[in-house]
Amino acid sequence: MKRVSYSDNRQTGFTLVELILVISLLSILAVIGLPKFFEPSSFKIKAAQDLTINTLRYAQKLANATNCQTQFQSAENGQWIKIMMQQTCNQGDFTRTVYNPGTLEPHFSIYLQGLSLVMTPNGPITFFPEGYILTSDRSPPVLSIAGKSFTISPQTGFIHAQ
């Protein structure tokens, strides 16, 4: 009786040429693609834009919830943003501090990580309890951070990010 051998003498695996080709393709992709994905400035710009939009939304919701006017302001060449309320509800100057709901600090001020917020028209944005906003020259505000801009609808306070 003839014995059947299950072992085959052929070797399996990748050749050296295939391995070198795959490694070289992966290294080319890593050199070209990864720096663009992990560029810290793009994350910093997006984070600053998100912080600004969320601060604007919080100012609007706070005005609606408290039935008092709130004001969104930028300070120190647009590197800080903050929310203030009127000293007494719906009358007086905007000098009452707003607590930051995330940190419970008595001043709602956020640093934009070295970036600058440009507001057109320049000046504070006032949110009314009904939802609409008012700017210094009554035009729709356009805000931008490092070329990424967003507008606010004066009638509804809706923020249109672009």
Coordinates of N, CA and C in Angstrom, one line a residue:
M1 N 0.8 -1.2 0.0 CA 0.0 0.0 0.0 C 0.9 1.2 0.0
K2 N 0.5 2.2 -0.8 CA 1.3 3.4 -1.0 C 0.8 4.4 0.1
R3 N 1.8 5.0 0.7 CA 1.5 6.0 1.7 C 1.2 7.4 1.0
V4 N 0.2 8.1 1.5 CA -0.2 9.4 1.0 C 0.4 10.4 2.0
S5 N 1.1 11.3 1.4 CA 1.7 12.4 2.2 C 0.9 13.7 2.1
Y6 N 0.5 14.2 3.3 CA -0.3 15.4 3.3 C 0.6 16.7 3.2
S7 N 1.9 16.5 3.5 CA 2.7 17.7 3.4 C 3.2 17.9 2.0
D8 N 3.1 19.2 1.6 CA 3.4 19.6 0.3 C 4.7 20.3 0.4
N9 N 5.6 20.2 -0.5 CA 6.9 20.9 -0.5 C 6.8 22.3 -0.9
R10 N 5.7 22.8 -1.3 CA 5.6 24.2 -1.7 C 5.5 25.1 -0.5
Q11 N 6.2 26.2 -0.5 CA 6.2 27.1 0.6 C 5.2 28.2 0.3
T12 N 4.5 28.7 1.4 CA 3.5 29.7 1.2 C 4.0 31.0 1.9
G13 N 3.5 32.1 1.5 CA 3.9 33.4 2.1 C 4.1 34.4 1.0
F14 N 4.7 35.6 1.4 CA 4.9 36.7 0.5 C 6.4 36.7 0.1
T15 N 6.6 37.1 -1.1 CA 8.0 37.2 -1.6 C 8.6 38.5 -1.0
L16 N 9.9 38.6 -1.1 CA 10.6 39.8 -0.6 C 10.2 41.0 -1.4
V17 N 10.0 40.9 -2.7 CA 9.6 42.0 -3.6 C 8.2 42.5 -3.1
E18 N 7.3 41.6 -2.9 CA 5.9 42.0 -2.5 C 6.0 42.8 -1.1
L19 N 6.8 42.3 -0.2 CA 6.9 43.0 1.1 C 7.5 44.3 1.0
I20 N 8.5 44.5 0.2 CA 9.2 45.8 0.0 C 8.2 46.7 -0.7
L21 N 7.5 46.3 -1.7 CA 6.5 47.1 -2.4 C 5.4 47.6 -1.4
V22 N 4.9 46.8 -0.6 CA 3.8 47.2 0.4 C 4.4 48.2 1.4
I23 N 5.6 47.9 1.9 CA 6.2 48.8 2.9 C 6.4 50.2 2.2
S24 N 6.9 50.2 1.0 CA 7.2 51.5 0.4 C 5.9 52.3 0.1
L25 N 4.8 51.6 -0.3 CA 3.5 52.3 -0.5 C 3.0 52.8 0.8
L26 N 3.1 52.1 1.8 CA 2.6 52.5 3.1 C 3.4 53.7 3.6
S27 N 4.7 53.7 3.4 CA 5.5 54.9 3.8 C 5.2 56.1 3.0
I28 N 4.9 56.0 1.7 CA 4.6 57.1 0.9 C 3.2 57.7 1.4
L29 N 2.3 56.8 1.6 CA 1.0 57.3 2.1 C 1.1 58.0 3.5
A30 N 2.0 57.5 4.3 CA 2.2 58.0 5.7 C 2.9 59.4 5.6
V31 N 3.8 59.6 4.7 CA 4.5 60.9 4.5 C 3.5 61.9 3.9
I32 N 2.7 61.5 3.0 CA 1.8 62.5 2.4 C 0.5 62.7 3.2
G33 N -0.1 61.7 3.6 CA -1.5 61.8 4.2 C -1.5 62.1 5.7
L34 N -0.7 61.5 6.5 CA -0.8 61.7 7.9 C -0.6 63.2 8.4
P35 N 0.4 63.9 7.9 CA 0.5 65.3 8.4 C -0.7 66.1 8.1
K36 N -1.4 65.9 7.0 CA -2.6 66.7 6.8 C -3.7 66.3 7.7
F37 N -3.8 65.1 8.1 CA -4.8 64.6 9.0 C -4.5 65.1 10.5
F38 N -3.3 65.1 10.9 CA -3.0 65.4 12.2 C -2.4 66.8 12.4
E39 N -2.7 67.7 11.4 CA -2.2 69.1 11.5 C -2.9 69.8 12.7
P40 N -2.2 70.2 13.7 CA -2.9 70.7 14.9 C -3.6 72.0 14.7
S41 N -3.2 72.8 13.7 CA -3.9 74.1 13.5 C -5.3 73.9 13.0
S42 N -5.5 72.9 12.2 CA -6.9 72.7 11.7 C -7.8 72.3 12.8
F43 N -7.3 71.5 13.7 CA -8.1 71.1 14.9 C -8.3 72.3 15.8
K44 N -7.3 73.1 15.9 CA -7.5 74.3 16.8 C -8.5 75.3 16.2
I45 N -8.5 75.4 14.9 CA -9.5 76.3 14.2 C -10.9 75.8 14.4
K46 N -11.1 74.5 14.2 CA -12.4 73.9 14.3 C -12.9 73.9 15.8
A47 N -12.0 73.7 16.7 CA -12.3 73.8 18.1 C -12.8 75.2 18.5
A48 N -12.0 76.2 18.0 CA -12.4 77.6 18.3 C -13.7 78.0 17.7
Q49 N -14.0 77.5 16.5 CA -15.2 77.8 15.8 C -16.4 77.1 16.6
D50 N -16.2 75.8 17.0 CA -17.2 75.1 17.8 C -17.5 75.8 19.1
L51 N -16.4 76.2 19.8 CA -16.6 77.0 21.1 C -17.4 78.2 20.9
T52 N -17.1 79.0 19.8 CA -17.8 80.2 19.6 C -19.3 80.0 19.3
I53 N -19.6 79.0 18.4 CA -20.9 78.7 18.0 C -21.7 78.2 19.3
N54 N -21.1 77.4 20.1 CA -21.8 76.9 21.3 C -22.0 78.0 22.3
T55 N -21.1 78.9 22.4 CA -21.2 80.1 23.3 C -22.4 80.9 22.8
L56 N -22.5 81.2 21.5 CA -23.6 81.9 21.0 C -24.9 81.2 21.2
R57 N -25.0 79.9 21.1 CA -26.2 79.2 21.3 C -26.6 79.2 22.8
Y58 N -25.6 79.2 23.7 CA -25.8 79.2 25.1 C -26.4 80.6 25.5
A59 N -25.8 81.7 24.9 CA -26.3 83.0 25.2 C -27.8 83.1 24.7
Q60 N -28.1 82.6 23.6 CA -29.5 82.6 23.2 C -30.4 81.8 24.1
K61 N -30.0 80.6 24.4 CA -30.8 79.8 25.3 C -31.0 80.4 26.7
L62 N -29.9 81.0 27.2 CA -29.9 81.7 28.5 C -30.9 82.9 28.5
A63 N -30.9 83.6 27.4 CA -31.9 84.7 27.3 C -33.3 84.2 27.3
N64 N -33.5 83.1 26.6 CA -34.9 82.5 26.5 C -35.3 82.0 27.9
A65 N -34.4 81.3 28.6 CA -34.7 80.6 29.8 C -34.9 81.6 31.0
T66 N -34.1 82.7 31.0 CA -34.2 83.6 32.1 C -35.1 84.8 31.8
N67 N -35.6 84.9 30.6 CA -36.4 86.0 30.1 C -35.7 87.3 30.3
C68 N -34.4 87.3 30.2 CA -33.5 88.5 30.3 C -32.6 88.6 29.1
Q69 N -32.3 89.8 28.7 CA -31.4 90.0 27.6 C -30.0 89.5 28.0
T70 N -29.3 88.9 27.0 CA -27.9 88.5 27.2 C -27.1 89.1 26.1
Q71 N -25.8 89.2 26.3 CA -24.9 89.9 25.3 C -23.7 89.0 25.1
F72 N -23.4 88.8 23.8 CA -22.2 88.1 23.4 C -21.1 89.1 23.1
Q73 N -20.0 89.0 23.7 CA -18.9 90.0 23.4 C -17.6 89.3 23.2
S74 N -16.8 90.0 22.4 CA -15.4 89.6 22.2 C -14.5 90.6 22.9
A75 N -13.4 90.1 23.4 CA -12.5 91.0 24.1 C -11.0 90.7 23.7
E76 N -10.1 91.7 24.0 CA -8.7 91.5 23.7 C -8.4 91.1 22.3
N77 N -8.8 91.9 21.4 CA -8.6 91.6 19.9 C -9.3 90.3 19.5
G78 N -10.4 90.0 20.0 CA -11.1 88.8 19.6 C -10.6 87.5 20.1
Q79 N -9.6 87.5 21.0 CA -9.0 86.2 21.5 C -9.8 85.7 22.7
W80 N -10.7 86.5 23.3 CA -11.6 86.0 24.4 C -13.0 86.3 23.9
I81 N -13.9 85.4 24.3 CA -15.3 85.6 24.1 C -16.0 85.4 25.4
K82 N -17.1 86.2 25.6 CA -17.8 86.1 26.9 C -19.3 86.4 26.7
I83 N -20.0 86.0 27.7 CA -21.5 86.3 27.8 C -21.7 87.2 29.1
M84 N -22.5 88.2 28.9 CA -22.9 89.0 30.1 C -24.4 89.2 30.0
M85 N -25.0 89.5 31.2 CA -26.4 89.8 31.3 C -26.6 91.2 31.8
Q86 N -27.8 91.8 31.6 CA -28.1 93.1 32.2 C -28.1 93.0 33.7
Q87 N -27.7 94.1 34.4 CA -27.7 94.1 35.8 C -29.0 93.7 36.5
T88 N -30.1 94.4 36.0 CA -31.4 93.9 36.4 C -32.1 93.5 35.1
C89 N -32.9 92.5 35.2 CA -33.5 91.9 34.0 C -34.1 93.0 33.0
N90 N -33.6 93.0 31.8 CA -34.0 93.8 30.7 C -33.9 95.3 30.9
Q91 N -33.0 95.7 31.9 CA -32.7 97.2 32.0 C -31.3 97.3 32.6
G92 N -30.7 98.4 32.2 CA -29.3 98.6 32.7 C -28.2 98.1 31.8
D93 N -27.0 98.3 32.3 CA -25.8 97.9 31.5 C -25.6 96.3 31.6
F94 N -24.9 95.8 30.6 CA -24.6 94.4 30.6 C -23.3 94.2 31.5
T95 N -23.6 94.1 32.8 CA -22.4 93.9 33.8 C -22.6 92.7 34.7
R96 N -23.7 92.1 34.6 CA -23.9 90.9 35.5 C -23.2 89.7 34.9
T97 N -22.5 89.0 35.7 CA -21.7 87.9 35.2 C -22.6 86.7 35.0
V98 N -22.2 85.8 34.1 CA -22.9 84.6 33.8 C -22.0 83.4 34.2
Y99 N -22.5 82.5 34.9 CA -21.7 81.3 35.3 C -21.5 80.4 34.1
N100 N -20.3 79.9 34.0 CA -20.1 78.9 33.0 C -20.6 77.5 33.4
P101 N -21.6 76.9 32.7 CA -22.2 75.7 33.1 C -21.3 74.5 33.2
G102 N -20.2 74.6 32.4 CA -19.2 73.4 32.4 C -18.3 73.5 33.5
T103 N -17.8 74.7 33.9 CA -16.8 74.8 35.0 C -17.3 75.4 36.3
L104 N -18.5 76.0 36.2 CA -19.2 76.7 37.3 C -18.4 77.9 37.8
E105 N -17.5 78.4 36.9 CA -16.8 79.6 37.2 C -17.7 80.8 37.1
P106 N -17.5 81.9 37.9 CA -18.4 83.0 37.9 C -18.4 83.8 36.6
H107 N -17.4 83.7 35.8 CA -17.3 84.5 34.6 C -17.3 83.5 33.4
F108 N -18.3 83.8 32.5 CA -18.3 82.9 31.3 C -17.4 83.6 30.2
S109 N -16.1 83.3 30.3 CA -15.1 83.7 29.4 C -14.4 82.5 28.8
I110 N -14.2 82.6 27.5 CA -13.5 81.5 26.9 C -12.3 82.0 26.0
Y111 N -11.2 81.4 26.2 CA -10.0 81.8 25.4 C -10.0 81.0 24.1
L112 N -9.8 81.6 23.0 CA -9.8 81.0 21.7 C -8.5 80.4 21.2
Q113 N -7.6 80.0 22.2 CA -6.4 79.3 21.9 C -5.5 80.1 20.9
G114 N -5.4 81.3 21.1 CA -4.5 82.2 20.3 C -5.1 82.6 19.0
L115 N -6.3 82.2 18.6 CA -6.9 82.6 17.4 C -7.7 83.9 17.7
S116 N -8.2 84.5 16.7 CA -8.9 85.8 16.8 C -10.2 85.7 16.1
L117 N -11.3 86.2 16.8 CA -12.6 86.2 16.3 C -12.8 87.6 15.7
V118 N -13.2 87.6 14.4 CA -13.5 88.9 13.7 C -15.0 89.0 13.6
M119 N -15.6 90.1 14.1 CA -17.1 90.3 14.1 C -17.4 91.5 13.2
T120 N -18.3 91.3 12.2 CA -18.8 92.3 11.4 C -20.3 92.4 11.5
P121 N -20.9 93.4 12.0 CA -20.3 94.7 12.5 C -19.6 94.4 13.8
N122 N -18.6 95.3 14.1 CA -17.8 95.1 15.3 C -18.7 95.6 16.5
G123 N -18.7 94.9 17.5 CA -19.5 95.2 18.7 C -20.3 94.0 19.2
P124 N -20.9 94.2 20.3 CA -21.6 93.0 21.0 C -22.9 92.6 20.2
I125 N -23.3 91.4 20.4 CA -24.5 90.9 19.9 C -25.5 90.6 21.0
T126 N -26.6 91.3 21.0 CA -27.6 91.2 22.1 C -28.7 90.2 21.7
F127 N -28.9 89.2 22.6 CA -29.9 88.2 22.4 C -31.1 88.6 23.3
F128 N -32.3 88.6 22.7 CA -33.5 88.9 23.4 C -34.2 87.6 23.8
P129 N -35.1 87.6 24.8 CA -35.8 86.4 25.2 C -36.6 85.7 24.1
E130 N -37.1 86.5 23.2 CA -37.9 86.0 22.1 C -37.1 85.2 21.1
G131 N -35.8 85.3 21.1 CA -34.9 84.6 20.2 C -34.2 85.5 19.2
Y132 N -34.7 86.6 18.9 CA -34.0 87.5 17.9 C -32.8 88.2 18.5
I133 N -32.0 88.7 17.6 CA -30.7 89.4 18.1 C -30.7 90.8 17.6
L134 N -29.8 91.6 18.2 CA -29.6 93.0 17.8 C -28.1 93.3 17.8
T135 N -27.6 93.9 16.7 CA -26.2 94.3 16.7 C -26.2 95.8 16.7
S136 N -24.9 96.3 16.7 CA -24.8 97.8 16.8 C -25.3 98.6 15.7
D137 N -25.3 98.0 14.5 CA -25.9 98.7 13.3 C -27.1 98.0 12.7
R138 N -27.6 97.1 13.4 CA -28.8 96.3 13.0 C -28.7 95.5 11.8
S139 N -27.5 95.1 11.4 CA -27.3 94.2 10.3 C -26.9 92.8 10.7
P140 N -27.1 91.8 9.9 CA -26.8 90.5 10.3 C -25.3 90.3 10.5
P141 N -25.0 89.8 11.7 CA -23.6 89.7 12.0 C -22.9 88.5 11.3
V142 N -21.7 88.8 10.9 CA -20.8 87.7 10.2 C -19.6 87.6 11.1
L143 N -19.4 86.4 11.6 CA -18.2 86.1 12.5 C -17.3 85.2 11.8
S144 N -16.0 85.4 11.9 CA -15.1 84.5 11.3 C -13.8 84.3 12.2
I145 N -13.3 83.0 12.1 CA -12.1 82.6 12.8 C -11.2 81.9 11.8
A146 N -10.1 82.5 11.5 CA -9.1 82.0 10.6 C -9.7 81.7 9.2
G147 N -10.6 82.5 8.7 CA -11.2 82.3 7.4 C -12.4 81.5 7.4
K148 N -12.8 80.8 8.5 CA -14.0 80.1 8.6 C -15.1 81.0 9.2
S149 N -16.1 81.3 8.4 CA -17.1 82.2 8.8 C -18.4 81.6 9.1
F150 N -19.3 82.3 9.9 CA -20.6 81.9 10.1 C -21.4 83.1 10.4
T151 N -22.7 83.1 10.0 CA -23.6 84.2 10.2 C -24.7 83.8 11.2
I152 N -25.4 84.9 11.7 CA -26.5 84.7 12.6 C -27.7 85.4 12.0
S153 N -28.8 84.7 11.9 CA -30.0 85.2 11.4 C -30.6 86.2 12.4
P154 N -30.8 87.5 12.1 CA -31.3 88.4 13.1 C -32.7 88.1 13.6
Q155 N -33.6 87.5 12.8 CA -34.9 87.3 13.2 C -35.1 86.1 14.2
T156 N -34.2 85.1 14.0 CA -34.4 83.8 14.8 C -33.2 83.5 15.6
G157 N -32.0 84.1 15.4 CA -30.8 83.8 16.1 C -30.2 82.5 15.7
F158 N -30.7 82.0 14.6 CA -30.1 80.7 14.1 C -28.7 81.0 13.5
I159 N -27.8 80.1 13.8 CA -26.4 80.2 13.4 C -26.1 79.4 12.2
H160 N -25.7 80.0 11.1 CA -25.4 79.3 9.8 C -23.9 79.2 9.7
A161 N -23.4 78.0 10.0 CA -21.9 77.8 9.8 C -21.6 77.4 8.4
Q162 N -20.5 78.0 7.8 CA -20.2 77.7 6.4 C -18.9 76.9 6.3

